[in-house]
Structure formats: C-alpha cells, structure tokens
Amino acid sequence: MAFPLFINIRGRLMDLSVPKVMGILNVTPDSFFDKSRTFDEGKIRERVVEMVNQGVDIIDVGGCSTRPGYEAPSPEEEWKRVELGCRLVKEITPEIPLSVDTFRADVADMAIRHFRVDIINDVSGGTDSQMWKTVAANRVAYVLTHNRPDGCMDYADPVADVITELAKKISDLHRLGLNDVIIDPGFGFAKSLEQNFLLLKELDELSRMGLPILIGVSRKSMIYKTLNVSPSEALTGSIALQAFALMKGADILRVHDVKPAVETVKLFENLYD
C-alpha cells in the first residue's frame, strides 16, 4: 500500500491502512459453496455471531447467487432474502458496516432506505441503468466490479483492458457525484482461469488508480479447478491467494472464512509495521 486510503461510511472514515475483511452472508439456497448458504433465521443468526466473534470488519448480505449458470430469483424474492439478512445483522451487530450484494437498483434502494446500509456491492458493474443514480443520490460507498454483460473473454491485454474499462465507469460515477468507489477486478467474471491469475499477478497495476481494491477469490473456480478439488476443499488455496493479493495491494478481502482471513491480515500487518 503506497499511501493510506479511506472509505466514507456515513460520515465515518474507515481507514484502510490495515486491510479489512468482508464476511459473506449468503441468504440463498444455491450459492456455489454449500456451507455458505444460510437460509433460515437460526442459521443466519449463528453465521453473523460467528463472523463477529472472529473479527469481521464488514458484513456483505446477498440474496442472489452469482455462481456460473445461476438463475436469478425475482426481485421480490431477492428483497425478501436481503431484508431478512439485513434485519438480523442490524439486530445483532448494528455497529459493523453493512454491505448488500445486488445488481438490482430497486433492491439496493430498499436496503438503503430500510436499513441505512453502508455499501452496495454490484457484481454486474452497473448493468441496471438506475443503479449508479441510486447509490450516488444516497451517498453510499459502491463496489464497482469489472464484468462484461456478454461474458466476453476476448482481451487484447487483460490487465490493461480491465483498467481501461473500470476507469471509464469510475469517471462516470465521479460525474454523478459518487466519490466512495471501491474497485473489484472481478475474478471469475468474464475471465478465463489464465486471465484470472494474470490479473492477480499484476494486481498492483490497479493500485495506480488510487482507489481501494476489493478482492473476491474465496473458494472460487480459479482455485478449485486448478487444484482439482471441490469448493469445500479450497480453503488452503483461498488463503494462499488472499495473502498474495495483500502483498499486491488489496485493501478488502471478501471471504467465506473469516477467521483465517483475519489471521492472514494480522500476520501481513506485522510484516509491514
């Protein structure tokens, strides 16, 4: 990290000089990692308490799986799931910043209005034409993920192309008045395994954009396909790539497994004291 970065969380600055851990709360029946699925109130409570006890910095609630070949629920069903997750997080730990993982502007807007969520995490990169206006009007932080609606993997230069495509969208977001933008390179979205690894290898190039970088490689196919294991066996690979991402400038780790990630950050912090 060349210089300290901050996110404005509703008037409070989150200092990213020490990387943060974002814990995944999937309120879905079909997420690719089955142990992350928490679809009833009791399981959700257990998951939230577990993450808090393990030192999570941000909780990311999602009501729609984005695994390969997923079928999106209706907006009403997605909101029903997100509403349950957000309500329980706010009841259990109102002080921890709350993120909502959605590509739908209506779901984002309701989450902001009902629960004053702090971050909208949009894996689509803004395919909903109203999303950017919604987050800008509400002045919440926004995770801009690199993705391509058509899934095209034809890049002249994967790293340069990702930076160029993100930069154009960042400029558009700034024109709307949204300054708290977090960039996510989008591992697993419109990228081959080789392109994913090249992007991670050269992650420090994205640091030149001067914005916080969120990394989501936890138990993804770039790990389990490379190692020829299942997602449930991909913890070691996840930790390895997360540690490498920290060395390359990652500011936020989005993870299924909070405790190992928190410990990885702590060791990383001691190396750079």
mmCIF file of C-alpha atoms in Angstrom, residues 25-252:
data_model
loop_
_atom_site.group_PDB
_atom_site.id
_atom_site.type_symbol
_atom_site.label_atom_id
_atom_site.label_comp_id
_atom_site.label_asym_id
_atom_site.label_seq_id
_atom_site.Cartn_x
_atom_site.Cartn_y
_atom_site.Cartn_z
ATOM 1 C CA LEU A 25 -23.624 -13.791 4.366
ATOM 2 C CA ASN A 26 -25.440 -15.684 1.612
ATOM 3 C CA VAL A 27 -29.170 -15.758 2.275
ATOM 4 C CA THR A 28 -29.646 -18.129 -0.645
ATOM 5 C CA PRO A 29 -30.395 -21.808 -1.264
ATOM 6 C CA ASP A 30 -27.998 -22.176 -4.211
ATOM 7 C CA SER A 31 -24.641 -20.440 -3.638
ATOM 8 C CA PHE A 32 -21.742 -22.396 -5.157
ATOM 9 C CA PHE A 33 -20.147 -23.061 -1.742
ATOM 10 C CA ASP A 34 -22.827 -25.022 0.081
ATOM 11 C CA LYS A 35 -21.533 -24.276 3.584
ATOM 12 C CA SER A 36 -22.058 -20.550 2.999
ATOM 13 C CA ARG A 37 -25.799 -20.978 2.437
ATOM 14 C CA THR A 38 -27.802 -19.637 5.374
ATOM 15 C CA PHE A 39 -31.454 -19.761 4.502
ATOM 16 C CA ASP A 40 -33.303 -19.779 7.810
ATOM 17 C CA GLU A 41 -33.297 -17.294 10.651
ATOM 18 C CA GLY A 42 -31.488 -19.514 13.133
ATOM 19 C CA LYS A 43 -28.638 -20.301 10.732
ATOM 20 C CA ILE A 44 -28.302 -16.663 9.763
ATOM 21 C CA ARG A 45 -28.017 -15.635 13.409
ATOM 22 C CA GLU A 46 -25.371 -18.291 14.009
ATOM 23 C CA ARG A 47 -23.396 -17.158 10.966
ATOM 24 C CA VAL A 48 -23.494 -13.477 11.944
ATOM 25 C CA VAL A 49 -22.449 -14.157 15.547
ATOM 26 C CA GLU A 50 -19.650 -16.424 14.324
ATOM 27 C CA MET A 51 -18.302 -13.749 11.970
ATOM 28 C CA VAL A 52 -18.460 -11.072 14.658
ATOM 29 C CA ASN A 53 -16.611 -13.288 17.137
ATOM 30 C CA GLN A 54 -13.957 -13.973 14.513
ATOM 31 C CA GLY A 55 -13.256 -10.282 13.947
ATOM 32 C CA VAL A 56 -15.098 -9.425 10.731
ATOM 33 C CA ASP A 57 -14.890 -5.767 9.625
ATOM 34 C CA ILE A 58 -17.786 -5.639 7.125
ATOM 35 C CA ILE A 59 -20.723 -7.987 6.530
ATOM 36 C CA ASP A 60 -21.937 -8.462 2.940
ATOM 37 C CA VAL A 61 -25.514 -9.726 2.598
ATOM 38 C CA GLY A 62 -26.543 -11.351 -0.662
ATOM 39 C CA GLY A 63 -29.906 -12.716 -1.751
ATOM 40 C CA CYS A 64 -28.981 -13.857 -5.256
ATOM 41 C CA SER A 65 -26.276 -16.365 -6.151
ATOM 42 C CA THR A 66 -23.924 -15.345 -8.967
ATOM 43 C CA ARG A 67 -22.408 -18.786 -9.477
ATOM 44 C CA PRO A 68 -21.958 -19.920 -13.103
ATOM 45 C CA GLY A 69 -25.300 -20.846 -14.626
ATOM 46 C CA TYR A 70 -27.324 -19.285 -11.822
ATOM 47 C CA GLU A 71 -30.986 -18.418 -12.186
ATOM 48 C CA ALA A 72 -31.778 -15.090 -10.570
ATOM 49 C CA PRO A 73 -34.780 -15.044 -8.231
ATOM 50 C CA SER A 74 -37.489 -12.486 -8.793
ATOM 51 C CA PRO A 75 -36.767 -9.009 -7.400
ATOM 52 C CA GLU A 76 -39.406 -9.640 -4.746
ATOM 53 C CA GLU A 77 -37.775 -12.886 -3.645
ATOM 54 C CA GLU A 78 -34.313 -11.338 -3.629
ATOM 55 C CA TRP A 79 -35.543 -8.455 -1.464
ATOM 56 C CA LYS A 80 -37.250 -10.877 0.918
ATOM 57 C CA ARG A 81 -33.901 -12.634 1.455
ATOM 58 C CA VAL A 82 -31.884 -9.427 1.714
ATOM 59 C CA GLU A 83 -34.401 -7.912 4.123
ATOM 60 C CA LEU A 84 -34.111 -10.908 6.447
ATOM 61 C CA GLY A 85 -30.324 -10.873 6.376
ATOM 62 C CA CYS A 86 -30.013 -7.124 6.906
ATOM 63 C CA ARG A 87 -32.573 -7.103 9.708
ATOM 64 C CA LEU A 88 -30.731 -9.792 11.635
ATOM 65 C CA VAL A 89 -27.309 -8.208 11.096
ATOM 66 C CA LYS A 90 -28.626 -4.882 12.382
ATOM 67 C CA GLU A 91 -30.188 -6.575 15.405
ATOM 68 C CA ILE A 92 -27.029 -8.490 16.299
ATOM 69 C CA THR A 93 -24.275 -6.034 15.395
ATOM 70 C CA PRO A 94 -25.511 -2.563 14.383
ATOM 71 C CA GLU A 95 -22.020 -1.073 14.661
ATOM 72 C CA ILE A 96 -20.376 -3.204 11.932
ATOM 73 C CA PRO A 97 -20.647 -1.689 8.429
ATOM 74 C CA LEU A 98 -23.272 -3.440 6.334
ATOM 75 C CA SER A 99 -22.937 -4.159 2.617
ATOM 76 C CA VAL A 100 -25.565 -5.541 0.251
ATOM 77 C CA ASP A 101 -24.556 -7.664 -2.724
ATOM 78 C CA THR A 102 -27.032 -6.923 -5.514
ATOM 79 C CA PHE A 103 -27.102 -5.884 -9.161
ATOM 80 C CA ARG A 104 -30.656 -4.510 -8.895
ATOM 81 C CA ALA A 105 -31.169 -0.815 -8.189
ATOM 82 C CA ASP A 106 -34.585 -1.383 -6.580
ATOM 83 C CA VAL A 107 -33.146 -3.877 -4.078
ATOM 84 C CA ALA A 108 -30.251 -1.522 -3.358
ATOM 85 C CA ASP A 109 -32.618 1.408 -2.839
ATOM 86 C CA MET A 110 -34.868 -0.501 -0.422
ATOM 87 C CA ALA A 111 -31.866 -1.778 1.538
ATOM 88 C CA ILE A 112 -30.507 1.753 1.857
ATOM 89 C CA ARG A 113 -33.864 3.215 2.900
ATOM 90 C CA HIS A 114 -34.874 0.456 5.319
ATOM 91 C CA PHE A 115 -31.513 -0.390 6.870
ATOM 92 C CA ARG A 116 -29.161 2.503 6.039
ATOM 93 C CA VAL A 117 -26.687 0.066 4.515
ATOM 94 C CA ASP A 118 -23.196 1.441 4.056
ATOM 95 C CA ILE A 119 -22.014 -0.240 0.849
ATOM 96 C CA ILE A 120 -23.642 -1.571 -2.310
ATOM 97 C CA ASN A 121 -21.640 -4.401 -3.856
ATOM 98 C CA ASP A 122 -22.635 -4.698 -7.517
ATOM 99 C CA VAL A 123 -21.015 -7.656 -9.295
ATOM 100 C CA SER A 124 -22.590 -6.657 -12.603
ATOM 101 C CA GLY A 125 -20.586 -3.458 -12.887
ATOM 102 C CA GLY A 126 -23.721 -1.372 -13.326
ATOM 103 C CA THR A 127 -25.958 -3.240 -15.778
ATOM 104 C CA ASP A 128 -29.061 -1.792 -14.106
ATOM 105 C CA SER A 129 -29.360 1.694 -15.597
ATOM 106 C CA GLN A 130 -30.666 3.109 -12.307
ATOM 107 C CA MET A 131 -28.002 1.648 -10.007
ATOM 108 C CA TRP A 132 -25.426 4.417 -10.236
ATOM 109 C CA LYS A 133 -28.052 7.134 -9.785
ATOM 110 C CA THR A 134 -29.376 5.283 -6.741
ATOM 111 C CA VAL A 135 -26.031 4.950 -4.966
ATOM 112 C CA ALA A 136 -24.973 8.484 -5.916
ATOM 113 C CA ALA A 137 -28.215 10.006 -4.631
ATOM 114 C CA ASN A 138 -27.859 8.162 -1.327
ATOM 115 C CA ARG A 139 -24.098 8.800 -0.967
ATOM 116 C CA VAL A 140 -23.265 5.209 -0.053
ATOM 117 C CA ALA A 141 -19.982 3.534 -0.938
ATOM 118 C CA TYR A 142 -20.113 1.430 -4.095
ATOM 119 C CA VAL A 143 -18.141 -1.645 -5.132
ATOM 120 C CA LEU A 144 -17.614 -1.435 -8.885
ATOM 121 C CA THR A 145 -16.849 -4.906 -10.209
ATOM 122 C CA HIS A 146 -15.227 -5.471 -13.567
ATOM 123 C CA ASN A 147 -17.600 -7.591 -15.584
ATOM 124 C CA ARG A 148 -18.912 -7.831 -19.111
ATOM 125 C CA PRO A 149 -22.629 -8.409 -19.720
ATOM 126 C CA ASP A 150 -21.917 -10.727 -22.635
ATOM 127 C CA GLY A 151 -19.257 -12.682 -20.743
ATOM 128 C CA CYS A 152 -16.733 -11.986 -23.499
ATOM 129 C CA MET A 153 -13.178 -13.072 -22.586
ATOM 130 C CA ASP A 154 -11.544 -11.600 -25.688
ATOM 131 C CA TYR A 155 -8.982 -9.165 -24.269
ATOM 132 C CA ALA A 156 -6.106 -7.558 -26.168
ATOM 133 C CA ASP A 157 -4.320 -7.176 -22.829
ATOM 134 C CA PRO A 158 -6.358 -8.453 -19.851
ATOM 135 C CA VAL A 159 -4.799 -6.166 -17.238
ATOM 136 C CA ALA A 160 -4.779 -3.021 -19.386
ATOM 137 C CA ASP A 161 -8.293 -3.689 -20.680
ATOM 138 C CA VAL A 162 -9.706 -4.222 -17.173
ATOM 139 C CA ILE A 163 -8.115 -0.963 -16.013
ATOM 140 C CA THR A 164 -9.411 0.949 -19.045
ATOM 141 C CA GLU A 165 -12.951 -0.392 -18.687
ATOM 142 C CA LEU A 166 -13.022 0.329 -14.951
ATOM 143 C CA ALA A 167 -11.570 3.808 -15.444
ATOM 144 C CA LYS A 168 -14.350 4.847 -17.813
ATOM 145 C CA LYS A 169 -17.012 3.739 -15.339
ATOM 146 C CA ILE A 170 -15.205 5.414 -12.429
ATOM 147 C CA SER A 171 -15.197 8.665 -14.381
ATOM 148 C CA ASP A 172 -18.957 8.330 -14.971
ATOM 149 C CA LEU A 173 -19.548 7.646 -11.267
ATOM 150 C CA HIS A 174 -17.496 10.672 -10.243
ATOM 151 C CA ARG A 175 -19.530 12.849 -12.608
ATOM 152 C CA LEU A 176 -22.642 11.696 -10.749
ATOM 153 C CA GLY A 177 -21.034 12.861 -7.509
ATOM 154 C CA LEU A 178 -20.108 9.444 -6.118
ATOM 155 C CA ASN A 179 -16.575 9.533 -4.740
ATOM 156 C CA ASP A 180 -16.516 6.483 -2.471
ATOM 157 C CA VAL A 181 -15.830 3.872 -5.124
ATOM 158 C CA ILE A 182 -14.160 0.546 -4.360
ATOM 159 C CA ILE A 183 -12.864 -1.436 -7.324
ATOM 160 C CA ASP A 184 -13.167 -5.206 -7.670
ATOM 161 C CA PRO A 185 -11.226 -6.789 -10.561
ATOM 162 C CA GLY A 186 -13.988 -9.357 -10.900
ATOM 163 C CA PHE A 187 -12.208 -12.676 -10.573
ATOM 164 C CA GLY A 188 -14.378 -15.318 -12.182
ATOM 165 C CA PHE A 189 -16.487 -12.837 -14.156
ATOM 166 C CA ALA A 190 -15.865 -12.829 -17.925
ATOM 167 C CA LYS A 191 -12.340 -14.156 -17.452
ATOM 168 C CA SER A 192 -10.582 -17.438 -18.104
ATOM 169 C CA LEU A 193 -8.518 -19.173 -15.435
ATOM 170 C CA GLU A 194 -5.347 -17.875 -17.072
ATOM 171 C CA GLN A 195 -6.699 -14.327 -17.186
ATOM 172 C CA ASN A 196 -7.707 -14.513 -13.525
ATOM 173 C CA PHE A 197 -4.192 -15.481 -12.492
ATOM 174 C CA LEU A 198 -2.569 -12.846 -14.701
ATOM 175 C CA LEU A 199 -4.837 -10.180 -13.194
ATOM 176 C CA LEU A 200 -3.950 -11.279 -9.668
ATOM 177 C CA LYS A 201 -0.254 -11.407 -10.532
ATOM 178 C CA GLU A 202 -0.391 -7.795 -11.729
ATOM 179 C CA LEU A 203 -2.894 -6.512 -9.171
ATOM 180 C CA ASP A 204 -0.517 -3.724 -8.149
ATOM 181 C CA GLU A 205 -1.208 -2.120 -11.536
ATOM 182 C CA LEU A 206 -4.781 -1.475 -10.360
ATOM 183 C CA SER A 207 -3.405 0.243 -7.240
ATOM 184 C CA ARG A 208 -2.222 3.031 -9.519
ATOM 185 C CA MET A 209 -5.874 4.068 -9.896
ATOM 186 C CA GLY A 210 -5.772 5.381 -6.325
ATOM 187 C CA LEU A 211 -8.944 3.649 -5.144
ATOM 188 C CA PRO A 212 -9.484 0.862 -2.592
ATOM 189 C CA ILE A 213 -9.304 -2.623 -4.087
ATOM 190 C CA LEU A 214 -11.619 -5.426 -3.024
ATOM 191 C CA ILE A 215 -10.598 -8.997 -3.788
ATOM 192 C CA GLY A 216 -13.079 -11.858 -4.027
ATOM 193 C CA VAL A 217 -11.257 -15.113 -4.727
ATOM 194 C CA SER A 218 -12.615 -17.114 -1.804
ATOM 195 C CA ARG A 219 -13.197 -20.760 -2.848
ATOM 196 C CA LYS A 220 -13.684 -19.729 -6.497
ATOM 197 C CA SER A 221 -13.135 -21.866 -9.574
ATOM 198 C CA MET A 222 -9.677 -20.438 -10.250
ATOM 199 C CA ILE A 223 -8.684 -22.274 -7.074
ATOM 200 C CA TYR A 224 -10.687 -25.472 -7.080
ATOM 201 C CA LYS A 225 -10.327 -26.146 -10.814
ATOM 202 C CA THR A 226 -6.584 -25.531 -10.700
ATOM 203 C CA LEU A 227 -6.161 -27.827 -7.692
ATOM 204 C CA ASN A 228 -8.768 -30.337 -8.922
ATOM 205 C CA VAL A 229 -10.709 -30.179 -5.666
ATOM 206 C CA SER A 230 -14.229 -29.162 -4.641
ATOM 207 C CA PRO A 231 -15.122 -25.681 -3.309
ATOM 208 C CA SER A 232 -15.328 -27.206 0.185
ATOM 209 C CA GLU A 233 -11.674 -28.251 -0.155
ATOM 210 C CA ALA A 234 -10.462 -24.879 -1.419
ATOM 211 C CA LEU A 235 -9.688 -23.119 1.872
ATOM 212 C CA THR A 236 -5.899 -23.513 1.666
ATOM 213 C CA GLY A 237 -5.866 -22.157 -1.877
ATOM 214 C CA SER A 238 -8.089 -19.261 -0.844
ATOM 215 C CA ILE A 239 -5.732 -18.257 1.965
ATOM 216 C CA ALA A 240 -2.723 -18.511 -0.360
ATOM 217 C CA LEU A 241 -4.224 -16.232 -2.996
ATOM 218 C CA GLN A 242 -5.582 -13.799 -0.415
ATOM 219 C CA ALA A 243 -2.110 -13.463 1.114
ATOM 220 C CA PHE A 244 -0.649 -12.825 -2.337
ATOM 221 C CA ALA A 245 -3.371 -10.236 -3.022
ATOM 222 C CA LEU A 246 -2.448 -8.394 0.188
ATOM 223 C CA MET A 247 1.166 -8.219 -0.952
ATOM 224 C CA LYS A 248 -0.051 -6.791 -4.259
ATOM 225 C CA GLY A 249 -2.137 -4.035 -2.662
ATOM 226 C CA ALA A 250 -5.567 -5.458 -1.811
ATOM 227 C CA ASP A 251 -7.449 -3.383 0.758
ATOM 228 C CA ILE A 252 -10.524 -5.554 1.389
#
